Short mmCIF file of C-alpha atoms and ligand atoms in Angstrom, two decimals:
data_model
loop_
_atom_site.label_atom_id
_atom_site.label_comp_id
_atom_site.label_asym_id
_atom_site.label_seq_id
_atom_site.Cartn_x
_atom_site.Cartn_y
_atom_site.Cartn_z
CA MET A 1 0.00 0.00 -0.02
CA GLY A 2 1.18 3.24 0.84
CA PHE A 3 2.74 6.37 0.11
CA LYS A 4 3.79 5.77 -3.45
CA ARG A 5 0.65 4.15 -4.79
CA LYS A 6 -1.69 6.61 -3.02
CA ASN A 7 0.26 9.69 -3.87
CA LYS A 8 0.91 9.33 -7.50
CA LEU A 9 -0.43 12.73 -8.37
CA ALA A 10 1.49 14.51 -5.68
CA THR A 11 4.69 12.66 -6.46
CA LYS A 12 4.28 13.50 -10.11
CA LEU A 13 3.79 17.16 -9.38
CA GLY A 14 6.66 17.06 -6.89
CA VAL A 15 9.03 15.61 -9.37
CA LEU A 16 7.99 18.11 -11.89
CA PHE A 17 8.70 20.81 -9.39
CA LEU A 18 12.09 19.34 -8.54
CA THR A 19 13.05 18.95 -12.29
CA SER A 20 12.30 22.58 -12.97
CA ILE A 21 14.30 23.81 -9.95
CA MET A 22 17.13 21.59 -10.91
CA LEU A 23 17.05 22.72 -14.48
CA LEU A 24 17.05 26.33 -13.43
CA GLU A 25 19.84 25.80 -10.99
CA GLY A 26 21.92 23.82 -13.61
CA ILE A 27 21.62 26.63 -16.13
CA LEU A 28 22.65 29.13 -13.40
CA PHE A 29 25.53 27.01 -12.45
CA VAL A 30 26.87 26.44 -15.99
CA VAL A 31 26.57 30.21 -16.60
CA LEU A 32 28.45 31.11 -13.40
CA TYR A 33 31.04 28.33 -13.69
CA PHE A 34 32.12 28.83 -17.27
CA GLY A 35 31.24 32.47 -17.68
CA PHE A 36 32.32 34.08 -14.47
CA LEU A 37 35.16 31.69 -13.63
CA ASN A 38 36.73 31.63 -17.12
CA GLU A 39 36.43 35.45 -17.40
CA ARG A 40 38.33 35.75 -14.12
CA VAL A 41 41.04 33.41 -15.27
CA MET A 42 41.44 35.17 -18.56
CA VAL A 43 41.76 38.61 -16.73
CA GLU A 44 44.32 37.12 -14.31
CA THR A 45 46.24 35.58 -17.28
CA ASP A 46 46.40 38.73 -19.25
CA ALA A 47 47.52 40.57 -16.19
CA LEU A 48 50.19 38.08 -15.60
CA ILE A 49 51.54 38.34 -19.17
CA ALA A 50 51.42 42.15 -19.00
CA ARG A 51 53.30 42.18 -15.70
CA GLY A 52 55.88 39.90 -17.06
CA ASN A 53 56.24 41.97 -20.16
CA SER A 54 56.74 45.23 -18.19
CA HIS A 55 59.46 43.46 -16.16
CA ARG A 56 61.04 42.44 -19.46
CA ASP A 57 60.85 46.00 -20.70
CA VAL A 58 62.77 47.23 -17.63
CA LEU A 59 65.30 44.43 -17.94
CA GLU A 60 65.96 45.06 -21.63
CA LYS A 61 67.16 48.52 -20.62
CA HIS A 62 69.46 47.22 -17.85
CA PHE A 63 70.05 43.49 -17.60
CA ASP A 64 72.39 43.89 -14.60
CA ARG A 65 72.29 42.36 -11.23
CA SER A 66 70.88 45.22 -9.23
CA THR A 67 67.94 45.73 -11.67
CA ARG A 68 67.14 42.03 -11.49
CA GLU A 69 67.30 42.14 -7.74
CA HIS A 70 64.99 45.23 -7.80
CA VAL A 71 62.50 43.54 -9.98
CA ALA A 72 62.54 40.45 -7.74
CA LEU A 73 62.18 42.62 -4.70
CA MET A 74 59.12 44.45 -6.14
CA GLU A 75 57.47 41.23 -7.02
CA SER A 76 57.98 39.72 -3.61
CA GLU A 77 55.30 42.05 -2.34
CA ALA A 78 52.71 40.93 -5.02
CA GLU A 79 50.52 37.89 -5.24
CA THR A 80 52.48 36.84 -8.26
CA GLN A 81 56.03 35.58 -8.40
CA VAL A 82 58.76 36.27 -10.79
CA VAL A 83 61.92 34.22 -11.78
CA ILE A 84 64.52 35.60 -14.04
CA THR A 85 66.80 33.25 -15.90
CA ASP A 86 69.64 33.41 -18.38
CA THR A 87 69.33 31.89 -21.80
CA ARG A 88 70.09 28.40 -20.43
CA ASN A 89 67.45 28.61 -17.84
CA ASN A 90 69.86 29.07 -14.98
CA VAL A 91 68.04 31.08 -12.28
CA LEU A 92 69.49 34.56 -11.80
CA SER A 93 66.93 36.15 -9.40
CA HIS A 94 63.58 35.13 -7.96
CA SER A 95 61.02 36.93 -5.81
CA ASN A 96 59.95 34.19 -3.54
CA GLU A 97 61.03 30.73 -2.42
CA MET A 98 61.91 28.42 -5.40
CA THR A 99 59.67 25.45 -5.11
CA SER A 100 60.23 22.16 -7.00
CA GLU A 101 57.19 22.79 -9.09
CA ILE A 102 58.53 26.07 -10.23
CA GLU A 103 61.90 24.52 -11.02
CA ASN A 104 60.24 21.75 -13.02
CA THR A 105 58.21 24.21 -15.00
CA ILE A 106 61.23 26.20 -15.88
CA GLU A 107 63.20 23.18 -16.81
CA SER A 108 60.36 21.80 -18.94
CA VAL A 109 60.43 24.94 -21.21
CA ASN A 110 62.47 24.43 -24.32
CA SER A 111 63.70 28.07 -24.22
CA THR A 112 64.97 28.12 -27.78
CA VAL A 113 61.58 27.90 -29.34
CA VAL A 114 59.39 29.91 -27.00
CA ASP A 115 58.71 33.41 -27.89
CA GLY A 116 56.64 34.64 -25.00
CA GLY A 117 53.13 34.00 -23.59
CA ILE A 118 51.40 31.37 -21.45
CA ILE A 119 53.34 28.25 -20.65
CA GLU A 120 51.00 26.63 -18.16
CA GLY A 121 47.34 27.75 -18.32
CA ASP A 122 45.48 24.76 -16.65
CA TRP A 123 44.31 26.38 -13.49
CA GLY A 124 42.25 23.38 -12.57
CA LYS A 125 45.19 21.05 -12.08
CA ALA A 126 48.46 22.86 -11.99
CA PRO A 127 49.38 24.85 -8.87
CA PHE A 128 50.46 27.75 -11.04
CA ILE A 129 49.48 29.67 -14.12
CA SER A 130 52.80 30.60 -15.64
CA SER A 131 53.95 32.83 -18.46
CA ILE A 132 57.36 33.62 -20.09
CA SER A 133 58.63 36.79 -21.53
CA PRO A 134 61.98 36.53 -23.44
CA VAL A 135 64.45 39.34 -22.78
CA LYS A 136 66.36 40.57 -25.87
CA ILE A 137 68.96 43.28 -25.98
CA LYS A 138 69.79 44.52 -29.54
CA GLY A 139 68.16 41.54 -31.10
CA GLU A 140 70.10 39.09 -28.92
CA GLN A 141 68.60 36.74 -26.36
CA VAL A 142 69.88 37.43 -22.90
CA GLY A 143 67.43 35.75 -20.55
CA TYR A 144 63.83 35.09 -19.66
CA VAL A 145 61.25 36.47 -17.20
CA TYR A 146 59.05 33.82 -15.86
CA MET A 147 55.79 34.81 -14.01
CA PHE A 148 53.88 32.56 -11.68
CA LEU A 149 50.38 33.04 -10.33
CA ASP A 150 49.10 30.70 -7.57
CA THR A 151 45.87 29.04 -8.80
CA SER A 152 44.60 28.18 -5.32
CA GLY A 153 42.63 31.45 -5.14
CA ILE A 154 40.74 30.63 -8.27
CA ARG A 155 40.17 27.03 -7.22
CA ASP A 156 38.77 28.35 -3.88
CA VAL A 157 36.24 30.41 -5.73
CA ARG A 158 35.32 27.33 -7.92
CA ASP A 159 35.01 25.12 -4.75
CA ARG A 160 32.82 27.71 -3.02
CA LEU A 161 30.58 27.79 -6.12
CA THR A 162 30.24 24.10 -6.21
CA SER A 163 29.56 23.71 -2.56
CA GLN A 164 26.91 26.49 -2.71
CA PHE A 165 25.38 24.76 -5.67
CA LEU A 166 25.24 21.50 -3.79
CA ILE A 167 23.56 23.22 -0.75
CA VAL A 168 20.92 24.73 -3.09
CA MET A 169 20.42 21.30 -4.59
CA GLY A 170 19.87 19.90 -1.14
CA LEU A 171 17.54 22.66 -0.37
CA ALA A 172 15.58 22.02 -3.52
CA LEU A 173 15.31 18.37 -2.64
CA PHE A 174 14.01 19.24 0.83
CA LEU A 175 11.52 21.69 -0.62
CA THR A 176 10.29 19.06 -3.00
CA ILE A 177 9.63 16.57 -0.16
CA ILE A 178 7.68 19.35 1.64
CA THR A 179 5.84 20.07 -1.51
CA ILE A 180 4.93 16.44 -2.11
CA ILE A 181 3.64 16.12 1.44
CA TYR A 182 1.73 19.39 1.21
CA LEU A 183 0.27 18.50 -2.25
CA SER A 184 -0.72 14.99 -0.99
CA ARG A 185 -2.56 16.69 1.90
CA ILE A 186 -4.42 19.27 -0.21
CA ILE A 187 -4.97 17.28 -3.41
CA THR A 188 -4.50 13.58 -3.08
CA LYS A 189 -6.24 12.98 0.20
CA PRO A 190 -9.55 14.77 -0.76
CA LEU A 191 -9.45 12.91 -4.05
CA ILE A 192 -8.97 9.58 -2.29
CA HIS A 193 -11.90 10.39 0.02
CA MET A 194 -14.02 11.22 -2.97
CA LYS A 195 -13.07 8.09 -4.73
CA GLU A 196 -13.94 6.05 -1.59
CA ALA A 197 -17.29 7.92 -1.34
CA THR A 198 -18.23 7.08 -4.98
CA GLN A 199 -17.22 3.53 -4.53
CA LYS A 200 -19.50 3.31 -1.48
CA MET A 201 -22.23 4.92 -3.52
CA SER A 202 -21.94 2.44 -6.31
CA SER A 203 -22.01 -0.47 -3.86
CA GLY A 204 -25.35 0.77 -2.69
CA GLU A 205 -24.41 2.78 0.33
CA HIS A 206 -25.92 6.14 -0.20
CA ASP A 207 -25.41 8.06 2.97
CA VAL A 208 -21.80 9.19 2.36
CA SER A 209 -20.66 12.40 3.94
CA LEU A 210 -17.77 14.40 2.56
CA LYS A 211 -16.76 17.20 4.93
CA GLU A 212 -15.23 19.38 2.39
CA ASN A 213 -15.57 23.12 2.90
CA ARG A 214 -12.86 24.30 0.60
CA ASN A 215 -13.48 27.03 -1.93
CA ASP A 216 -11.53 25.56 -4.88
CA GLU A 217 -12.50 23.07 -7.57
CA LEU A 218 -11.88 20.14 -5.30
CA GLY A 219 -14.42 21.52 -2.85
CA GLU A 220 -16.88 21.99 -5.68
CA LEU A 221 -16.37 18.38 -6.80
CA ALA A 222 -16.82 17.09 -3.31
CA ARG A 223 -20.04 19.15 -2.93
CA ALA A 224 -21.27 17.77 -6.25
CA ILE A 225 -20.61 14.23 -5.07
CA GLN A 226 -22.42 14.90 -1.94
CA ARG A 227 -25.34 16.26 -3.77
CA LEU A 228 -25.39 13.30 -6.04
CA SER A 229 -25.42 11.05 -2.97
CA ASN A 230 -28.24 12.94 -1.35
CA ASP A 231 -30.16 12.78 -4.60
CA LEU A 232 -29.57 9.05 -4.95
CA LEU A 233 -30.74 8.52 -1.32
CA ARG A 234 -33.82 10.57 -1.88
CA LEU A 235 -34.66 8.73 -5.14
CA LYS A 236 -34.11 5.38 -3.37
CA ASN A 237 -36.48 6.43 -0.56
CA GLU A 238 -39.03 7.80 -3.00
CA ARG A 239 -38.98 4.57 -4.99
CA SER A 240 -39.53 2.38 -2.00
CA ASP A 241 -42.18 4.72 -0.70
CA PHE A 242 -43.81 4.63 -4.12
CA LEU A 243 -43.62 0.77 -4.25
CA ALA A 244 -45.20 0.49 -0.85
CA SER A 245 -48.03 2.90 -1.87
CA ILE A 246 -48.65 1.03 -5.10
CA SER A 247 -48.86 -2.39 -3.39
CA HIS A 248 -51.39 -0.79 -0.96
CA GLU A 249 -53.40 0.75 -3.84
CA LEU A 250 -53.56 -2.62 -5.48
CA ARG A 251 -54.35 -4.59 -2.40
CA THR A 252 -57.32 -2.47 -1.28
CA PRO A 253 -59.53 -3.00 -4.36
CA LEU A 254 -58.51 -6.60 -4.51
CA THR A 255 -59.72 -7.17 -0.98
CA TYR A 256 -63.09 -5.51 -1.88
CA LEU A 257 -63.34 -7.66 -4.89
CA SER A 258 -62.76 -10.96 -3.13
CA GLY A 259 -65.04 -9.83 -0.28
CA TYR A 260 -67.92 -8.95 -2.50
CA ALA A 261 -67.36 -12.05 -4.70
CA GLU A 262 -67.66 -14.07 -1.49
CA ILE A 263 -70.93 -12.39 -0.62
CA ALA A 264 -72.29 -12.72 -4.20
CA LYS A 265 -71.69 -16.39 -4.11
CA ARG A 266 -74.12 -16.98 -1.16
CA GLU A 267 -77.09 -18.99 -2.22
CA ASN A 268 -79.76 -17.24 -0.15
CA LEU A 269 -79.05 -13.86 -1.71
CA SER A 270 -81.84 -12.03 -3.46
CA PRO A 271 -81.30 -11.40 -7.16
CA GLU A 272 -81.29 -7.54 -6.52
CA ASP A 273 -78.61 -7.78 -3.92
CA ARG A 274 -76.58 -10.10 -6.08
CA SER A 275 -76.71 -7.69 -8.99
CA ARG A 276 -75.69 -4.79 -6.63
CA TYR A 277 -72.70 -6.62 -5.47
CA LEU A 278 -71.77 -7.67 -8.97
CA THR A 279 -72.02 -4.02 -10.06
CA ILE A 280 -69.58 -3.08 -7.25
CA ILE A 281 -67.29 -5.80 -8.39
CA LYS A 282 -67.46 -4.50 -11.99
CA GLU A 283 -66.79 -0.93 -10.82
CA GLU A 284 -63.86 -1.94 -8.68
CA SER A 285 -62.27 -3.87 -11.43
CA GLN A 286 -62.73 -0.92 -13.75
CA ASN A 287 -60.96 1.21 -11.19
CA LEU A 288 -58.17 -1.30 -11.01
CA THR A 289 -57.81 -1.33 -14.75
CA ASN A 290 -57.57 2.48 -14.77
CA LEU A 291 -54.96 2.43 -12.10
CA VAL A 292 -52.85 -0.03 -13.87
CA LYS A 293 -53.17 1.97 -17.05
CA ASP A 294 -52.09 5.10 -15.12
CA LEU A 295 -49.10 3.32 -13.59
CA PHE A 296 -48.10 2.03 -17.09
CA ASP A 297 -48.34 5.54 -18.51
CA MET A 298 -46.14 6.81 -15.78
CA ALA A 299 -43.62 4.04 -16.18
CA LYS A 300 -43.44 4.86 -19.90
CA MET A 301 -42.72 8.52 -19.03
CA ASP A 302 -39.99 7.66 -16.67
CA GLN A 303 -38.20 5.78 -19.45
CA LYS A 304 -35.32 7.70 -20.98
CA GLY A 305 -36.46 7.07 -24.47
CA PHE A 306 -39.98 8.39 -23.92
CA SER A 307 -40.54 11.15 -26.26
CA ILE A 308 -43.38 13.47 -26.93
CA GLU A 309 -44.22 14.18 -30.50
CA ARG A 310 -44.82 17.90 -30.87
CA GLU A 311 -46.66 19.72 -33.52
CA ASN A 312 -47.92 23.21 -33.89
CA ILE A 313 -51.56 23.27 -33.15
CA LYS A 314 -54.31 25.83 -32.25
CA LEU A 315 -55.18 25.69 -28.64
CA CYS A 316 -58.82 26.64 -28.78
CA PRO A 317 -60.02 23.78 -31.08
CA LEU A 318 -58.10 21.38 -28.75
CA ILE A 319 -59.92 22.77 -25.68
CA ASP A 320 -63.29 22.51 -27.48
CA GLU A 321 -62.61 18.91 -28.32
CA VAL A 322 -61.81 18.10 -24.73
CA ARG A 323 -64.85 19.95 -23.58
CA GLU A 324 -67.09 17.87 -25.87
CA LYS A 325 -65.65 14.71 -24.35
CA VAL A 326 -66.42 15.68 -20.67
CA LYS A 327 -69.77 17.51 -21.41
CA PRO A 328 -72.03 14.56 -20.74
CA ALA A 329 -70.35 13.83 -17.34
CA PHE A 330 -70.65 17.51 -16.32
CA GLU A 331 -74.26 17.76 -17.38
CA ASN A 332 -74.98 14.54 -15.46
CA LYS A 333 -73.72 16.04 -12.26
CA GLY A 334 -75.43 19.38 -12.87
CA LEU A 335 -72.15 21.36 -13.41
CA SER A 336 -71.73 24.16 -15.94
CA LEU A 337 -68.55 24.16 -17.98
CA TYR A 338 -67.40 27.38 -19.71
CA THR A 339 -64.39 27.96 -21.91
CA ASN A 340 -62.74 31.34 -22.71
CA CYS A 341 -60.01 30.94 -25.22
CA GLU A 342 -58.16 33.91 -26.87
CA ASN A 343 -58.22 33.24 -30.62
CA ASP A 344 -55.20 32.22 -32.52
CA ILE A 345 -53.11 30.88 -29.71
CA THR A 346 -50.70 28.37 -31.19
CA ILE A 347 -48.78 25.97 -29.01
CA SER A 348 -46.22 23.29 -29.90
CA VAL A 349 -47.44 20.11 -28.01
CA ASP A 350 -48.10 16.46 -28.34
CA SER A 351 -51.86 16.87 -28.70
CA ASP A 352 -52.85 13.50 -27.32
CA ARG A 353 -50.79 14.06 -24.18
CA PHE A 354 -51.81 17.57 -23.75
CA SER A 355 -55.50 16.60 -24.05
CA GLN A 356 -54.80 14.06 -21.43
CA VAL A 357 -53.57 16.79 -19.01
CA LEU A 358 -56.69 18.84 -19.60
CA LEU A 359 -58.84 15.81 -19.09
CA ASN A 360 -57.13 14.97 -15.83
CA LEU A 361 -57.69 18.59 -14.50
CA LEU A 362 -61.34 18.68 -15.61
CA ASP A 363 -61.87 15.22 -14.06
CA ASN A 364 -60.66 16.63 -10.78
CA ALA A 365 -62.89 19.70 -11.11
CA LEU A 366 -65.73 17.37 -11.74
CA HIS A 367 -65.15 15.11 -8.81
CA TYR A 368 -64.28 17.60 -6.22
CA SER A 369 -67.14 20.10 -7.01
CA GLY A 370 -70.73 19.87 -5.92
CA ALA A 371 -73.75 20.05 -8.16
CA GLY A 372 -74.77 23.39 -9.52
CA LYS A 373 -71.14 24.80 -9.48
CA THR A 374 -69.35 26.26 -12.44
CA VAL A 375 -66.03 25.20 -13.97
CA ARG A 376 -64.14 27.47 -16.38
CA ILE A 377 -61.14 27.00 -18.65
CA GLU A 378 -59.38 30.20 -19.53
CA ALA A 379 -56.50 30.43 -21.98
CA VAL A 380 -54.48 33.61 -22.72
CA GLN A 381 -51.18 34.35 -24.30
CA ILE A 382 -48.92 37.00 -22.68
CA GLU A 383 -45.89 37.61 -24.77
CA ASN A 384 -44.17 34.33 -25.13
CA GLU A 385 -46.16 32.49 -22.57
CA VAL A 386 -49.43 30.67 -22.91
CA LYS A 387 -51.38 30.36 -19.59
CA ILE A 388 -54.26 27.95 -19.20
CA ASP A 389 -56.35 28.12 -16.07
CA VAL A 390 -58.87 25.37 -14.94
CA ILE A 391 -61.05 27.06 -12.27
CA ASP A 392 -63.53 25.40 -10.15
CA GLU A 393 -65.71 26.35 -7.27
CA GLY A 394 -65.50 23.07 -5.47
CA GLU A 395 -64.46 22.00 -2.01
CA GLY A 396 -60.83 23.30 -2.33
CA ILE A 397 -57.55 21.80 -1.06
CA PRO A 398 -56.30 22.61 2.49
CA GLU A 399 -53.15 24.74 2.46
CA GLN A 400 -50.93 22.02 4.18
CA ASP A 401 -51.86 19.59 1.40
CA LEU A 402 -51.27 21.94 -1.51
CA PRO A 403 -47.57 21.36 -1.88
CA TYR A 404 -48.09 17.57 -2.26
CA ILE A 405 -51.01 17.16 -4.65
CA PHE A 406 -48.62 16.76 -7.66
CA ASP A 407 -46.86 13.83 -5.89
CA ARG A 408 -47.65 10.32 -7.08
CA LEU A 409 -50.47 8.65 -5.18
CA TYR A 410 -51.13 11.66 -2.96
CA ARG A 411 -54.74 12.30 -2.17
CA VAL A 412 -56.05 14.80 0.33
CA ASP A 413 -59.03 12.78 1.53
CA LYS A 414 -58.27 9.13 0.78
CA SER A 415 -61.70 7.80 1.45
CA ARG A 416 -63.52 10.43 -0.49
CA SER A 417 -61.27 10.16 -3.51
CA ARG A 418 -61.35 6.40 -3.37
CA LYS A 419 -65.21 6.44 -3.59
CA TYR A 420 -65.03 7.44 -7.19
CA GLY A 421 -61.85 5.40 -7.88
CA GLY A 422 -59.25 8.12 -7.69
CA SER A 423 -55.76 6.85 -7.12
CA GLY A 424 -53.80 10.15 -6.74
CA LEU A 425 -51.94 9.80 -9.98
CA GLY A 426 -53.88 12.22 -12.20
CA LEU A 427 -51.98 15.37 -11.29
CA ALA A 428 -48.60 13.60 -11.10
CA ILE A 429 -49.09 12.42 -14.71
CA ALA A 430 -50.14 15.92 -15.70
CA LYS A 431 -47.04 17.40 -14.19
CA ASP A 432 -44.82 14.87 -15.89
CA ILE A 433 -46.33 15.69 -19.29
CA ILE A 434 -46.28 19.48 -18.80
CA GLU A 435 -42.64 19.37 -17.73
CA LYS A 436 -41.70 17.33 -20.83
CA HIS A 437 -43.17 20.28 -22.72
CA HIS A 438 -40.84 22.66 -20.76
CA GLY A 439 -43.81 24.18 -19.01
CA THR A 440 -44.98 24.42 -15.40
CA ILE A 441 -48.14 23.52 -13.58
CA SER A 442 -49.22 24.89 -10.20
CA ALA A 443 -52.35 25.10 -8.02
CA LYS A 444 -53.98 27.71 -5.92
CA SER A 445 -56.88 26.84 -3.68
CA ARG A 446 -59.07 27.96 -0.85
CA VAL A 447 -61.04 25.38 1.12
CA GLY A 448 -64.75 25.76 0.46
CA LYS A 449 -64.14 28.43 -2.28
CA GLY A 450 -62.53 26.47 -5.07
CA THR A 451 -59.27 25.58 -6.88
CA THR A 452 -57.39 26.98 -9.89
CA VAL A 453 -54.80 24.92 -11.58
CA GLN A 454 -52.62 26.89 -13.91
CA ILE A 455 -50.47 25.54 -16.77
CA VAL A 456 -47.81 27.81 -18.26
CA ILE A 457 -46.12 26.72 -21.46
CA PRO A 458 -44.06 28.51 -24.04
CA GLY A 459 -46.12 29.80 -26.98
CA VAL A 460 -45.29 29.75 -30.69
CA GLU A 461 -44.92 33.15 -32.41
N1 ATP B 501 -59.87 20.58 -8.27
C1 ATP B 501 -59.68 20.05 -7.09
N2 ATP B 501 -60.45 20.36 -5.96
C2 ATP B 501 -60.19 19.79 -4.80
N3 ATP B 501 -59.21 18.90 -4.50
C3 ATP B 501 -58.43 18.56 -5.60
C4 ATP B 501 -58.64 19.11 -6.89
N4 ATP B 501 -57.73 18.52 -7.67
C5 ATP B 501 -56.99 17.66 -6.98
N5 ATP B 501 -57.44 17.67 -5.66
C6 ATP B 501 -56.89 16.83 -4.63
O1 ATP B 501 -55.66 16.48 -4.99
C7 ATP B 501 -55.43 15.03 -4.99
C8 ATP B 501 -54.67 14.55 -6.09
O2 ATP B 501 -55.27 14.67 -7.33
P1 ATP B 501 -54.99 13.74 -8.50
O3 ATP B 501 -55.80 14.11 -9.66
O4 ATP B 501 -53.57 13.54 -8.65
O5 ATP B 501 -55.56 12.32 -7.92
P2 ATP B 501 -56.98 11.70 -7.75
O6 ATP B 501 -57.94 12.74 -8.56
O7 ATP B 501 -57.25 11.52 -6.40
O8 ATP B 501 -56.90 10.41 -8.59
P3 ATP B 501 -56.74 10.20 -10.15
O9 ATP B 501 -56.70 11.60 -10.71
O10 ATP B 501 -55.51 9.46 -10.36
O11 ATP B 501 -57.95 9.38 -10.58
C9 ATP B 501 -56.84 14.56 -4.99
O12 ATP B 501 -57.08 13.33 -4.34
C10 ATP B 501 -57.65 15.68 -4.35
O13 ATP B 501 -57.71 15.40 -2.94
MG1 MG B 502 -57.58 13.30 -10.51
#
């Protein structure tokens, strides 16, 4: 397990960080090392040659003992050293102690071919940089001026540079480790938590909690996952509630059916009673058929592939059509039905589905209004919106029930609604259909005064 596998992202970022620092540092080092250091060596070398040449110039005027001693004495106070030899490389004067290295250098020079300049320039290895200036009097070679510069100063600078470079490298490495730890805390850990949460969710555990109150993208992601988990939980609960209600809805009429069938079977029953019970049985089975049909409709609508087939139609003729359908039932109950439709409203809907919505609303108005009341359908277009109101003067819906009437299987007064076979699906289906048309449906009601259900859908220009 562990650090490496779990912190892939942090490690990758850390290595990237380290690489860029190293690269930057490397470039800096190369520039300093070769640029600055070589520059310094060049300046020192030039100065050495110039110094040797100026000694030579003095000596070309007087190549006598006292001048040579004078030159050597002057040089003994400087960082550089001078050695003056004759043409056979015998040392005549020198400023400082003669070391074996200096002697070796002098001996190694083939004095007959040299004509001045650097004889040892490798400051990295040799203890000295050295130069030679031949002394000529009237065209004749009389001796040589050797100049020596100790290279330890330059090497010191180089060593300091290298050690500082190494310190910075170490520091970068340390910073990288800190960065990796920090990144793993702020990036990898929350990611792992989220991964674990989604794994839990897919294995059916929906009450995950991600305590993430950060403001960045990771916080947003955590909150999105949290929302998803909450939604899943809600859907799961809704589904099991719904299944429980459905099974209840199916069981109740079935109990009636078997109860009444039992009674109808009795032998000593009068023909009138028997026919009454059989009628009830017929009605109940009709209700059951309706319920199953509604459930089937709803299941179809839940399917992803369910699509509505829209076409541009005139609203008023559609309302008239629906009205003709329900007219007998309204007349039967002694209810008046009026429509008030602004001419020329065009809507883009699936006309079968849309009629079903209107039928469901009128069905409610019919069932929840007493005889002698009035029901009105009013349709208007305001700018881009078409509003259709179904207004009744019926019993109304209590305020506390109003928010739930569009829920599946919700009924305000179960016994009363059941009496006529209502199952609490009519408005839920209506809402599904209207939302598929990108519209909204809402209800206002006052108990004892009546109910208004309003549909708002986009109109067609
Ligand atoms: N116009 C209305 N007046 C009074 N109450 C209403 C009205 N419309 C709906 N309700 C209440 O809202 C509940 C839900 O209505 P919905 O149409 O969804 O179901 P239902 O009429 O009971 O059954 P279904 O329509 O499936 O046959 C009803 O049971 C009723 O209590
Ligand atoms: Mg209804």
